[in-house]
Structures are given as structure tokens and as C-alpha cells.
Amino acid sequence: MKLQNYFQDPSSLHIGTEPLRAYYVPCREEAEANGADMLKASRAIILNGDDWKFKFYESYHQVPEGCTEKAADTTGYDTIPVPSCWQILGYDQNQYTNVRYPIPFDPPYVPDDNPAGVYVKEFSLTEEEATQKIYLNFDGVDSCYYVWINGAFVGYSQISHSGSEFDITDKVTTGNNRLTVLVLKWCDGTYLEDQDKLRFTGIFRDVYLLVRPVDHIRDYFVHTPVSEDLTKAEILVDLELCGSPSVTVKLYAPNGDFLAAATPSGGKVRFAVDDPDLWNAEHPALYTLILSTPDEVIAQKVGLRRIDIKGNVIYINGVNFKIKGTNRHDSNPFTGAAVTREQLLTDLKLMKEHNINAIRTSHYPNAPWATQMYDKYGFYVMDEADLESHGCTTLYGSKSEHVDMGEVQYEESYGYLMRDPSYENAVVDRIQHLVHRDKNCSSVFSRLMM
């Protein structure tokens, strides 16, 4: 199959994707939005399921032309669940590596025999839905993917453990529609994802549509300054709008009591909070912001806490505390990296029982709903970007100090790709994806970029 070679071009990281934003789930009514689960939200059409058509190829060159067309024949395709990892389902082979790359070191190029999977999913839209804005969201695909709707190319994206959103409004129709996704095992981003773990491939996190009014809230950033004496706090909301919707913002206390309502002025909303109920791991008190437009409601949980570092001691809400944490991978012996909410909840319960109060999301962002669970159940989170080029230290199995890297020979090569100007945008992009997605999560107190 002939592909635009985005997957070996660090300057082509995302094609046709929407600007970055915070993770949230819009609903139709306030009663539904408060505590809404994305899998049940009325503005979301969940494409997860056991009915995806799938065809595996040892190389993307074997993928036949025409398989992405609207009425392409899927005879001979298997039927698989999504989210899932194709190695768990019996395709390809399992592989574990730590500091060594799984492929020869030749950035940005990857082996020509690059395994590929073609995914096909049918979905239907009502006439009312098809007249609104339709956004297609992927929360995690390893390692990169191309997207078509009804045979029309939509875009391309990479960063395995971060999400991408596509506006497919002009690609869909009333009634039946076809989504086709081509996933490649390796891309230029593989050199930035050399984490010590079992390597899994495929659409391993949620896939869903958001059906939104033309005028809506596109993004928001919640700031929560707390006074040094802890007696006063503010909740400041910076809004970014699509179109010109009228917006109302309400604030509720952790116990559910209504506190205040406001309308934006200059795209900002401010609430003053006296004697705030402060968030920490032992007392994860969360206020609720309800951001409303005439046709849509978004709920955002907000924890008020003050972080200070004095000397070598870190304080939360004026109290020094010890981080008793654990590294956590998205990993399950039966589902691989495709971890469910129920599986994570089991892990969190076990952590609490053993007095673990912190999580390092080694070595990539966890699912976006996972960070919200850390807010709710009380964990301090060291949020890590999908950014690790550890394999540069063992190029072709050699010691790094013996590798000639162009005109300069480095004693240490951890930063080899960080010194490569062609990878600068890719490195910054991964940090930006992490920060924008989780910027409103109270559990996050540190961000790591390996």
C-alpha cells in the first residue's frame, strides 16, 4: 500500500488533528454531567466494542490498495475487540526490552517490514446528530495511525499514550458510516518510546465520537491559588470558545452544596472561596465546576491545594509529607496495555491498603480517566510524558562511549536524540500533550520528561 510517509518524518507528527485541549466529557444536562462517565455520556458515541473488523499484515507493504474505501470488502477479516493489543489476541509476537531499542538504531527510519493492522468499524448517526459538530477521538494507539471516514482521508497521528481528536463533521452522513484505521507497529516516534516494558501494539484505549453543538466550549484552564495561611482560595477559569455560545459557570462544594454562579468576563470566570476544604491524598475533597452552554454541560472536579518546596522538603497545605509511591504501568496479564476502569480500581484499592499515596505514571501518561480517578481517590501523581530514548545508550549493543555521533563523540549518549534538531518538535509536542490533557487534574504535582 502506498502511504504518505508521515511515520518516518519527525516534522509530520499530526495531520488533520484538532488543537490540544484538556480532557473532559460533555453532556446534555447538568444532572447527567456531575459525575458523568465518558462511556455513558449523552454527547459521546462510544465506538469501543467486540465487533471491529481486523486484518493483520507482516508489513504495511502487504496492505492492499482500496482497503480504506467506503465499501471495501472485509471478507477474510477477523472480528476483534477494541480497545485491545494485537499481541494479546495472537497476532505478531510478544517482545520485552528494557534499555535496548526493539529495532536497529537508524532514526527517523524504521524497518521496511513494519507490521500493520487494518481496523474497520461501522457506526450510525441520526439526522439530528449529523447536523452537529462531530469529533473523533482516540485516547491511545501504538505506535502511529492513519484514519479514513467513508473512504476519505481524515488524518494521521502518533504518540502512543496520548490522545488525538479529529473533526470529521464534513466526512460523515446520516445513517451508516465506516471508520477505517491503519496502525503501524513502528514509526519515528518509536525512538522516543523506549520504555522498559512488554511492547504492545494496536488501538488499546477508548475510541469515541463527540456530538457537539456548533457553538461550544473548546477548552478551559482552571487555576487554584491558595493563600499562604490557607484561609482563602480562588478558582479562576480561562475559557476558549468555539463560536459564540453563552456560558454560565456554577460552583459546588465537595459536599454538593451550591456556592455561586458567574458568567465570563473577557473569557474568564473567578470565584473566591473562604475557608476552603483543601485536597490531599488522605482527604481528596473535590469542588465541582459546571460549565454550561444552552445545549451542553461540562463538569470539572477541582481540588484546592497549596504545594510549597522549602529547602529539600515538599509541603502540601503547609504540612510536610512523605511520598510513599510506586511506579505504575498500564499492564494486565490478560489484556496487556488495554486496562479497564475496573482493573485500575482494583489496583488503587490494593495501593490504599498498603499505604501507598503516590503514583509515577511510568513511563508515559496513563489513560485520561485514570488521572481523574487519582483525583477522586487521593493519590499524588508524578505525571510522565511519553518520552524516553534510553536505547541511545546501547546503540547496536555497543557501549555509548565508543559510538561516534557525527562530528562529536559523547561520553554519555542519553541525550543524543535531544541534541538532534530534527527531533526538537517531537520532544516538545509530547510534553505539550501531557500538560494540556491533565492541566486541570489536582492529583498531579510533578511532571517528568525522561
Short mmCIF file of N, CA and C in Angstrom, two decimals, residues 229-330:
data_model
loop_
_atom_site.label_atom_id
_atom_site.label_comp_id
_atom_site.label_asym_id
_atom_site.label_seq_id
_atom_site.Cartn_x
_atom_site.Cartn_y
_atom_site.Cartn_z
N ASP A 229 -1.69 31.40 54.31
CA ASP A 229 -2.27 30.97 55.59
C ASP A 229 -3.41 29.98 55.42
N LEU A 230 -3.71 29.60 54.18
CA LEU A 230 -4.68 28.54 53.84
C LEU A 230 -6.12 28.91 54.16
N THR A 231 -6.40 30.19 54.41
CA THR A 231 -7.77 30.57 54.77
C THR A 231 -8.58 31.04 53.58
N LYS A 232 -7.92 31.29 52.45
CA LYS A 232 -8.63 31.77 51.28
C LYS A 232 -8.08 31.08 50.04
N ALA A 233 -8.96 30.94 49.07
CA ALA A 233 -8.56 30.35 47.78
C ALA A 233 -9.37 31.01 46.69
N GLU A 234 -8.89 30.84 45.48
CA GLU A 234 -9.62 31.31 44.31
C GLU A 234 -9.71 30.17 43.30
N ILE A 235 -10.77 30.19 42.55
CA ILE A 235 -10.91 29.30 41.40
C ILE A 235 -11.07 30.18 40.18
N LEU A 236 -10.05 30.19 39.34
CA LEU A 236 -10.02 31.03 38.15
C LEU A 236 -10.11 30.14 36.92
N VAL A 237 -11.03 30.43 36.04
CA VAL A 237 -11.25 29.61 34.85
C VAL A 237 -11.03 30.45 33.60
N ASP A 238 -10.04 30.06 32.80
CA ASP A 238 -9.82 30.67 31.49
C ASP A 238 -10.54 29.82 30.45
N LEU A 239 -11.41 30.45 29.67
CA LEU A 239 -12.23 29.74 28.69
C LEU A 239 -11.77 30.02 27.27
N GLU A 240 -11.83 29.00 26.43
CA GLU A 240 -11.62 29.15 24.99
C GLU A 240 -12.87 28.59 24.30
N LEU A 241 -13.51 29.42 23.48
CA LEU A 241 -14.80 29.05 22.90
C LEU A 241 -14.68 28.77 21.41
N CYS A 242 -15.54 27.88 20.94
CA CYS A 242 -15.73 27.65 19.52
C CYS A 242 -17.06 28.28 19.14
N GLY A 243 -17.03 29.31 18.30
CA GLY A 243 -18.24 30.07 18.03
C GLY A 243 -18.48 31.07 19.15
N SER A 244 -19.76 31.36 19.39
CA SER A 244 -20.11 32.38 20.39
C SER A 244 -21.22 31.88 21.30
N PRO A 245 -20.99 30.81 22.04
CA PRO A 245 -22.05 30.34 22.95
C PRO A 245 -22.14 31.23 24.18
N SER A 246 -23.33 31.35 24.74
CA SER A 246 -23.46 31.97 26.05
C SER A 246 -23.06 30.94 27.10
N VAL A 247 -22.29 31.37 28.09
CA VAL A 247 -21.71 30.44 29.06
C VAL A 247 -22.08 30.86 30.47
N THR A 248 -22.46 29.90 31.27
CA THR A 248 -22.66 30.09 32.71
C THR A 248 -21.81 29.06 33.45
N VAL A 249 -21.16 29.47 34.53
CA VAL A 249 -20.34 28.58 35.32
C VAL A 249 -20.87 28.57 36.75
N LYS A 250 -21.13 27.38 37.27
CA LYS A 250 -21.58 27.21 38.65
C LYS A 250 -20.51 26.50 39.46
N LEU A 251 -20.47 26.78 40.75
CA LEU A 251 -19.51 26.15 41.65
C LEU A 251 -20.25 25.46 42.79
N TYR A 252 -19.89 24.20 43.04
CA TYR A 252 -20.47 23.42 44.12
C TYR A 252 -19.37 22.97 45.07
N ALA A 253 -19.69 22.92 46.35
CA ALA A 253 -18.74 22.49 47.38
C ALA A 253 -18.56 20.97 47.31
N PRO A 254 -17.52 20.44 47.96
CA PRO A 254 -17.33 18.99 47.97
C PRO A 254 -18.52 18.21 48.52
N ASN A 255 -19.29 18.81 49.42
CA ASN A 255 -20.48 18.12 49.95
C ASN A 255 -21.71 18.27 49.08
N GLY A 256 -21.56 18.96 47.93
CA GLY A 256 -22.66 19.12 46.99
C GLY A 256 -23.43 20.41 47.12
N ASP A 257 -23.14 21.22 48.12
CA ASP A 257 -23.86 22.49 48.29
C ASP A 257 -23.51 23.46 47.17
N PHE A 258 -24.53 24.16 46.68
CA PHE A 258 -24.30 25.21 45.69
C PHE A 258 -23.64 26.40 46.34
N LEU A 259 -22.58 26.92 45.71
CA LEU A 259 -21.84 28.04 46.28
C LEU A 259 -22.03 29.34 45.51
N ALA A 260 -21.95 29.29 44.19
CA ALA A 260 -22.01 30.53 43.41
C ALA A 260 -22.18 30.21 41.94
N ALA A 261 -22.55 31.24 41.17
CA ALA A 261 -22.64 31.15 39.71
C ALA A 261 -22.09 32.44 39.13
N ALA A 262 -21.56 32.35 37.92
CA ALA A 262 -20.98 33.53 37.28
C ALA A 262 -21.01 33.34 35.77
N THR A 263 -20.93 34.47 35.06
CA THR A 263 -20.78 34.44 33.61
C THR A 263 -19.40 35.02 33.27
N PRO A 264 -18.80 34.57 32.19
CA PRO A 264 -17.44 35.02 31.87
C PRO A 264 -17.39 36.50 31.55
N SER A 265 -16.27 37.10 31.90
CA SER A 265 -15.94 38.45 31.51
C SER A 265 -14.55 38.40 30.89
N GLY A 266 -14.48 38.72 29.59
CA GLY A 266 -13.20 38.63 28.91
C GLY A 266 -12.68 37.20 28.82
N GLY A 267 -13.61 36.23 28.77
CA GLY A 267 -13.21 34.83 28.68
C GLY A 267 -12.73 34.23 29.98
N LYS A 268 -13.00 34.92 31.11
CA LYS A 268 -12.54 34.43 32.41
C LYS A 268 -13.68 34.44 33.42
N VAL A 269 -13.58 33.50 34.36
CA VAL A 269 -14.53 33.42 35.47
C VAL A 269 -13.71 33.30 36.75
N ARG A 270 -14.16 33.99 37.81
CA ARG A 270 -13.45 33.96 39.09
C ARG A 270 -14.41 33.69 40.22
N PHE A 271 -14.02 32.76 41.11
CA PHE A 271 -14.75 32.51 42.34
C PHE A 271 -13.80 32.66 43.52
N ALA A 272 -14.24 33.36 44.56
CA ALA A 272 -13.48 33.43 45.81
C ALA A 272 -14.03 32.38 46.78
N VAL A 273 -13.14 31.65 47.43
CA VAL A 273 -13.55 30.60 48.35
C VAL A 273 -12.90 30.87 49.71
N ASP A 274 -13.74 31.15 50.72
CA ASP A 274 -13.25 31.33 52.08
C ASP A 274 -13.21 30.00 52.81
N ASP A 275 -12.23 29.85 53.69
CA ASP A 275 -12.07 28.61 54.46
C ASP A 275 -12.20 27.38 53.56
N PRO A 276 -11.36 27.28 52.55
CA PRO A 276 -11.51 26.20 51.58
C PRO A 276 -11.29 24.82 52.20
N ASP A 277 -12.02 23.87 51.69
CA ASP A 277 -11.85 22.46 52.05
C ASP A 277 -10.73 21.93 51.16
N LEU A 278 -9.54 21.77 51.72
CA LEU A 278 -8.34 21.52 50.93
C LEU A 278 -8.18 20.03 50.59
N TRP A 279 -7.61 19.80 49.40
CA TRP A 279 -7.39 18.44 48.87
C TRP A 279 -6.03 17.93 49.29
N ASN A 280 -5.97 16.68 49.73
CA ASN A 280 -4.72 15.94 49.83
C ASN A 280 -5.03 14.46 49.69
N ALA A 281 -4.01 13.62 49.72
CA ALA A 281 -4.22 12.20 49.45
C ALA A 281 -5.10 11.52 50.50
N GLU A 282 -5.04 12.02 51.75
CA GLU A 282 -5.86 11.43 52.80
C GLU A 282 -7.27 12.01 52.83
N HIS A 283 -7.41 13.18 52.23
CA HIS A 283 -8.72 13.86 52.22
C HIS A 283 -8.91 14.48 50.84
N PRO A 284 -9.27 13.67 49.84
CA PRO A 284 -9.37 14.16 48.46
C PRO A 284 -10.68 14.92 48.18
N ALA A 285 -10.81 16.07 48.85
CA ALA A 285 -12.02 16.89 48.69
C ALA A 285 -12.02 17.55 47.31
N LEU A 286 -13.11 17.41 46.59
CA LEU A 286 -13.20 17.96 45.24
C LEU A 286 -14.43 18.87 45.11
N TYR A 287 -14.18 20.11 44.74
CA TYR A 287 -15.25 21.01 44.34
C TYR A 287 -15.68 20.62 42.92
N THR A 288 -16.85 21.11 42.50
CA THR A 288 -17.34 20.81 41.15
C THR A 288 -17.67 22.10 40.42
N LEU A 289 -17.07 22.27 39.26
CA LEU A 289 -17.44 23.35 38.35
C LEU A 289 -18.39 22.79 37.29
N ILE A 290 -19.48 23.47 37.06
CA ILE A 290 -20.40 23.11 35.99
C ILE A 290 -20.35 24.22 34.94
N LEU A 291 -19.81 23.90 33.78
CA LEU A 291 -19.70 24.86 32.69
C LEU A 291 -20.81 24.57 31.69
N SER A 292 -21.74 25.52 31.54
CA SER A 292 -22.95 25.28 30.76
C SER A 292 -23.06 26.24 29.58
N THR A 293 -23.49 25.70 28.44
CA THR A 293 -23.97 26.48 27.31
C THR A 293 -25.41 26.04 27.08
N PRO A 294 -26.18 26.70 26.21
CA PRO A 294 -27.58 26.32 26.05
C PRO A 294 -27.79 24.85 25.68
N ASP A 295 -26.82 24.21 25.02
CA ASP A 295 -27.04 22.85 24.53
C ASP A 295 -26.06 21.83 25.10
N GLU A 296 -25.24 22.24 26.07
CA GLU A 296 -24.19 21.32 26.52
C GLU A 296 -23.72 21.69 27.92
N VAL A 297 -23.28 20.67 28.66
CA VAL A 297 -22.79 20.88 30.02
C VAL A 297 -21.52 20.06 30.21
N ILE A 298 -20.53 20.68 30.85
CA ILE A 298 -19.28 20.01 31.19
C ILE A 298 -19.07 20.14 32.69
N ALA A 299 -18.74 19.04 33.37
CA ALA A 299 -18.43 19.06 34.79
C ALA A 299 -16.93 18.86 34.97
N GLN A 300 -16.34 19.67 35.84
CA GLN A 300 -14.91 19.56 36.12
C GLN A 300 -14.71 19.51 37.62
N LYS A 301 -14.11 18.45 38.11
CA LYS A 301 -13.77 18.34 39.53
C LYS A 301 -12.50 19.14 39.80
N VAL A 302 -12.48 19.83 40.92
CA VAL A 302 -11.37 20.73 41.25
C VAL A 302 -10.95 20.52 42.69
N GLY A 303 -9.68 20.22 42.88
CA GLY A 303 -9.13 20.14 44.23
C GLY A 303 -8.32 21.38 44.53
N LEU A 304 -8.53 21.94 45.69
CA LEU A 304 -7.79 23.12 46.12
C LEU A 304 -6.66 22.67 47.03
N ARG A 305 -5.42 22.92 46.63
CA ARG A 305 -4.27 22.57 47.46
C ARG A 305 -3.12 23.49 47.15
N ARG A 306 -2.27 23.65 48.15
CA ARG A 306 -1.09 24.51 48.01
C ARG A 306 0.16 23.64 48.13
N ILE A 307 1.03 23.72 47.12
CA ILE A 307 2.28 22.98 47.11
C ILE A 307 3.43 23.97 47.30
N ASP A 308 4.29 23.71 48.29
CA ASP A 308 5.47 24.53 48.53
C ASP A 308 6.68 23.62 48.66
N ILE A 309 7.82 24.11 48.21
CA ILE A 309 9.09 23.43 48.43
C ILE A 309 9.99 24.39 49.19
N LYS A 310 10.41 23.97 50.38
CA LYS A 310 11.27 24.78 51.23
C LYS A 310 12.53 23.97 51.51
N GLY A 311 13.64 24.45 50.94
CA GLY A 311 14.86 23.66 51.02
C GLY A 311 14.69 22.37 50.24
N ASN A 312 14.85 21.25 50.91
CA ASN A 312 14.67 19.96 50.27
C ASN A 312 13.37 19.28 50.71
N VAL A 313 12.47 20.05 51.28
CA VAL A 313 11.24 19.47 51.82
C VAL A 313 10.04 19.99 51.03
N ILE A 314 9.14 19.08 50.68
CA ILE A 314 7.93 19.46 49.96
C ILE A 314 6.76 19.47 50.95
N TYR A 315 5.92 20.48 50.82
CA TYR A 315 4.78 20.66 51.71
C TYR A 315 3.50 20.71 50.87
N ILE A 316 2.47 20.09 51.40
CA ILE A 316 1.13 20.26 50.83
C ILE A 316 0.24 20.85 51.91
N ASN A 317 -0.37 21.97 51.59
CA ASN A 317 -1.25 22.67 52.53
C ASN A 317 -0.54 22.95 53.86
N GLY A 318 0.75 23.32 53.75
CA GLY A 318 1.53 23.69 54.92
C GLY A 318 2.09 22.54 55.72
N VAL A 319 1.86 21.32 55.30
CA VAL A 319 2.31 20.15 56.06
C VAL A 319 3.33 19.38 55.22
N ASN A 320 4.51 19.12 55.80
CA ASN A 320 5.48 18.30 55.07
C ASN A 320 4.98 16.86 55.01
N PHE A 321 5.23 16.20 53.91
CA PHE A 321 4.71 14.84 53.76
C PHE A 321 5.72 13.98 53.03
N LYS A 322 5.58 12.68 53.19
CA LYS A 322 6.45 11.73 52.53
C LYS A 322 5.72 11.08 51.36
N ILE A 323 6.42 10.99 50.26
CA ILE A 323 5.88 10.30 49.10
C ILE A 323 6.16 8.81 49.26
N LYS A 324 5.12 8.05 49.42
CA LYS A 324 5.22 6.59 49.52
C LYS A 324 4.56 6.03 48.27
N GLY A 325 5.36 5.98 47.21
CA GLY A 325 4.76 5.74 45.90
C GLY A 325 5.21 4.48 45.22
N THR A 326 4.66 4.28 44.04
CA THR A 326 5.00 3.15 43.21
C THR A 326 4.98 3.57 41.75
N ASN A 327 5.82 2.95 40.95
CA ASN A 327 5.69 3.07 39.50
C ASN A 327 4.49 2.26 39.07
N ARG A 328 3.79 2.75 38.07
CA ARG A 328 2.63 2.00 37.58
C ARG A 328 2.62 1.99 36.06
N HIS A 329 2.61 0.79 35.49
CA HIS A 329 2.40 0.61 34.06
C HIS A 329 0.94 0.29 33.80
N ASP A 330 0.45 0.67 32.61
CA ASP A 330 -0.82 0.12 32.13
C ASP A 330 -0.52 -1.31 31.69
#
